[in-house]
XYZ file of C-alpha atoms in Angstrom:
271
model
C 89.165 105.072 133.892
C 91.305 107.539 135.818
C 91.861 106.950 139.510
C 91.980 110.089 141.633
C 93.778 110.714 144.932
C 90.584 109.899 146.863
C 90.523 106.304 145.642
C 90.748 103.936 148.625
C 89.421 100.505 149.411
C 85.974 100.533 151.113
C 85.991 100.004 154.852
C 85.753 96.354 155.706
C 86.914 95.206 152.259
C 89.067 92.124 152.510
C 92.713 92.583 151.508
C 94.075 89.522 149.729
C 97.354 88.110 150.985
C 98.812 88.167 147.481
C 97.967 91.412 145.687
C 97.846 91.715 141.925
C 100.058 94.018 139.828
C 97.067 96.344 139.421
C 96.590 96.411 143.194
C 100.227 97.412 143.587
C 99.818 100.167 140.996
C 96.813 101.540 142.890
C 98.756 101.327 146.142
C 101.737 103.208 144.690
C 99.397 105.810 143.224
C 97.536 106.485 146.454
C 100.678 106.444 148.601
C 102.504 108.729 146.161
C 105.347 106.235 146.357
C 108.188 105.474 143.984
C 108.485 102.207 142.071
C 111.058 100.774 139.677
C 110.264 99.389 136.229
C 112.152 98.426 133.056
C 111.840 100.425 129.835
C 110.551 98.268 126.987
C 110.728 100.703 124.084
C 110.211 104.244 122.834
C 106.892 104.836 121.101
C 104.226 107.433 120.497
C 101.853 108.118 123.371
C 99.278 110.846 123.056
C 100.940 111.912 119.814
C 104.369 112.437 121.393
C 107.453 110.323 122.101
C 107.333 108.322 125.328
C 108.844 105.348 127.099
C 106.725 102.244 127.389
C 107.542 100.511 130.677
C 106.554 97.144 132.119
C 104.613 97.358 135.380
C 104.579 93.618 136.050
C 102.679 92.918 132.859
C 100.628 96.116 132.844
C 101.869 98.761 130.390
C 102.999 102.113 131.672
C 103.906 105.201 129.665
C 106.324 107.994 130.518
C 105.875 110.962 128.147
C 109.067 112.834 127.263
C 107.801 115.835 129.237
C 107.778 113.634 132.368
C 111.042 111.820 131.605
C 113.339 114.313 133.294
C 115.585 114.369 130.214
C 116.683 117.487 128.368
C 116.562 116.130 124.825
C 114.054 113.789 123.226
C 116.781 111.856 121.390
C 118.088 110.691 124.784
C 115.033 108.478 125.278
C 116.475 105.632 123.186
C 119.628 105.435 125.317
C 117.553 104.272 128.293
C 115.743 101.382 126.564
C 116.345 98.128 128.437
C 117.232 99.875 131.683
C 115.201 100.143 134.872
C 114.010 103.586 135.979
C 112.248 105.059 139.011
C 108.743 106.396 138.413
C 105.647 107.583 140.233
C 102.156 106.757 139.023
C 100.612 109.911 137.587
C 97.267 108.420 136.566
C 95.620 105.084 135.822
C 93.340 104.474 132.819
C 91.595 101.735 130.897
C 91.423 101.149 127.166
C 89.097 98.461 125.848
C 88.872 97.205 129.406
C 92.635 96.805 129.882
C 94.433 98.957 132.462
C 97.495 101.086 131.790
C 99.245 103.827 133.712
C 100.810 107.145 132.860
C 103.985 107.578 134.891
C 106.331 110.367 135.920
C 110.083 109.791 136.151
C 110.952 113.468 136.609
C 108.984 113.775 139.843
C 110.444 110.519 141.201
C 114.007 111.467 140.347
C 113.634 114.968 141.785
C 112.598 113.492 145.124
C 115.301 110.801 145.211
C 118.043 113.049 143.810
C 117.448 115.572 146.547
C 117.950 112.897 149.196
C 121.102 111.561 147.525
C 122.535 115.067 147.049
C 122.133 115.745 150.756
C 124.064 112.600 151.694
C 127.011 112.551 149.280
C 130.338 114.244 150.029
C 133.378 115.426 148.087
C 135.969 112.642 147.531
C 133.372 109.973 148.262
C 133.787 106.749 146.301
C 130.649 105.077 145.000
C 129.223 102.817 142.323
C 127.500 104.438 139.370
C 125.693 103.269 136.243
C 126.262 104.835 132.826
C 123.036 106.397 131.558
C 124.309 108.492 128.661
C 127.361 108.715 126.414
C 128.861 111.463 124.278
C 132.123 111.569 122.358
C 133.888 113.384 125.203
C 131.636 112.995 128.233
C 129.918 110.224 130.201
C 126.720 110.684 132.222
C 126.212 108.427 135.238
C 123.462 107.752 137.740
C 125.162 107.887 141.140
C 121.998 106.975 143.008
C 118.299 107.788 142.871
C 118.576 109.074 139.326
C 121.017 111.860 140.277
C 123.130 112.329 137.147
C 126.820 113.159 137.443
C 129.105 114.163 134.591
C 132.428 112.526 133.834
C 134.500 114.443 131.246
C 137.086 112.666 129.081
C 140.073 113.416 131.346
C 138.213 111.859 134.275
C 136.933 108.902 132.245
C 140.121 107.544 130.682
C 143.892 107.875 130.944
C 144.221 107.344 127.202
C 145.198 110.234 124.930
C 144.096 108.418 121.778
C 141.527 110.549 119.980
C 138.494 108.312 119.832
C 134.941 108.597 121.046
C 134.192 107.511 124.596
C 131.326 105.562 123.032
C 133.950 103.023 121.920
C 135.257 102.524 125.477
C 132.057 102.457 127.533
C 128.475 101.278 127.124
C 125.061 102.208 128.487
C 124.241 100.299 131.662
C 127.907 99.711 132.567
C 128.671 99.756 136.291
C 131.714 101.794 137.348
C 133.361 102.686 140.634
C 133.999 106.431 140.653
C 135.089 109.235 142.963
C 133.338 112.577 143.441
C 135.827 115.292 142.442
C 133.499 118.298 142.168
C 130.301 118.917 144.114
C 127.983 121.909 144.215
C 124.949 121.173 146.361
C 123.410 124.544 145.527
C 123.153 123.829 141.804
C 123.102 120.045 142.102
C 126.163 119.765 139.862
C 128.325 116.673 140.419
C 131.504 115.631 138.591
C 132.964 112.181 139.108
C 136.219 110.523 138.118
C 137.135 106.995 137.112
C 140.797 107.809 136.546
C 141.152 108.879 140.188
C 140.424 105.257 141.089
C 143.046 103.762 138.774
C 146.644 102.908 139.734
C 149.474 105.037 138.341
C 150.560 103.268 135.101
C 154.118 104.612 135.560
C 154.307 102.464 138.680
C 152.600 99.361 137.347
C 154.500 99.073 134.034
C 158.191 98.466 133.474
C 160.196 98.766 130.247
C 163.879 98.234 129.497
C 166.156 99.661 126.822
C 165.724 97.696 123.619
C 162.146 96.579 124.293
C 160.065 96.762 121.120
C 156.594 98.192 121.634
C 153.518 98.863 119.477
C 152.383 102.456 120.125
C 149.811 104.985 118.880
C 150.753 108.487 117.740
C 148.716 110.896 119.879
C 150.339 114.284 119.228
C 152.814 116.013 116.940
C 154.336 119.360 117.919
C 156.798 120.608 115.321
C 159.454 117.888 115.043
C 158.417 116.251 118.308
C 156.243 113.171 118.055
C 154.437 111.718 121.057
C 153.019 108.212 121.274
C 150.960 106.288 123.804
C 152.260 102.910 124.934
C 149.401 102.130 127.336
C 146.724 104.480 128.703
C 148.525 107.002 130.900
C 152.027 106.527 129.478
C 153.026 108.799 126.609
C 156.607 108.922 125.365
C 158.589 110.918 122.815
C 159.752 109.277 119.595
C 163.187 109.991 118.145
C 162.574 109.900 114.373
C 165.181 108.522 111.948
C 167.268 110.735 109.680
C 165.280 109.652 106.643
C 161.931 111.457 106.287
C 159.014 109.572 107.757
C 155.446 110.694 107.281
C 153.624 110.100 110.531
C 150.204 111.349 111.522
C 148.127 111.395 114.676
C 146.333 108.082 114.940
C 149.065 106.020 113.252
C 150.095 102.789 114.921
C 153.861 102.290 114.811
C 156.554 100.093 116.287
C 159.227 101.632 118.495
C 162.124 100.457 120.616
C 162.738 101.832 124.104
C 165.772 104.102 124.566
C 165.138 105.129 128.156
C 162.299 104.598 130.639
C 162.268 106.730 133.803
C 159.154 106.038 135.893
C 160.224 108.467 138.637
C 160.394 111.414 136.241
C 157.594 109.940 134.107
C 159.668 110.141 130.950
C 159.922 107.670 128.091
C 162.166 108.021 125.049
C 161.709 105.720 122.069
C 163.252 105.164 118.659
C 161.002 104.781 115.632
C 161.268 101.453 113.808
C 158.376 101.063 111.417
C 154.686 101.566 110.826
C 152.279 98.808 111.801
C 149.806 98.036 109.061
């Protein structure tokens, strides 16, 4: 059974004090309102991939074409999370109700409102919705997705996927660093919210530190001590084969936080 926009309660019909989940679905449908529901799984619906969502015990389905996503393989990344949807239609199968829902329409409405309110340099909380090797995608409110490239996500220069540092559903405090309200493009930064590691760390000559090789330029070798602090290694006279990604032990020669310079002496590889 499909409920159309002209479905209303009859005049004089008694409204129960405690409505049922199906009543609330009808109400959301007729009011064209937005509701929130968790994604249970990805499955076939009408022969195509879709989210199955839980509408207080009544199944709902969001086909990929109504998901608001660009790629079908992104559907799995949202499983277990709550999303905003609008009820597109209500049906029955073998007497049991279910609803087809539309996330794209809901997000378009909410995103527009959020985009109008946000400002450049604004700090806000955001939830990670998607992860790539070098980019993070976050919901900054109402389903409005902002991008966070590697340099804005982490201070670390170690070459590893951002998937190893963050996870879907993680809550972050970020700052808006780029905003184009015409195109709806938003870039946020986590690193802009972090303290300067050159001011929060202190090293003295002779300190022995475990470091990661992050770059090699000719005879110059650079290693990361902590995210945001990269120093140059003075190699020994004897040949040493070092490669990017190696973990080695070094001793501090000079640490200058004002000039943001760190010189180290190579000691040995760390196995």
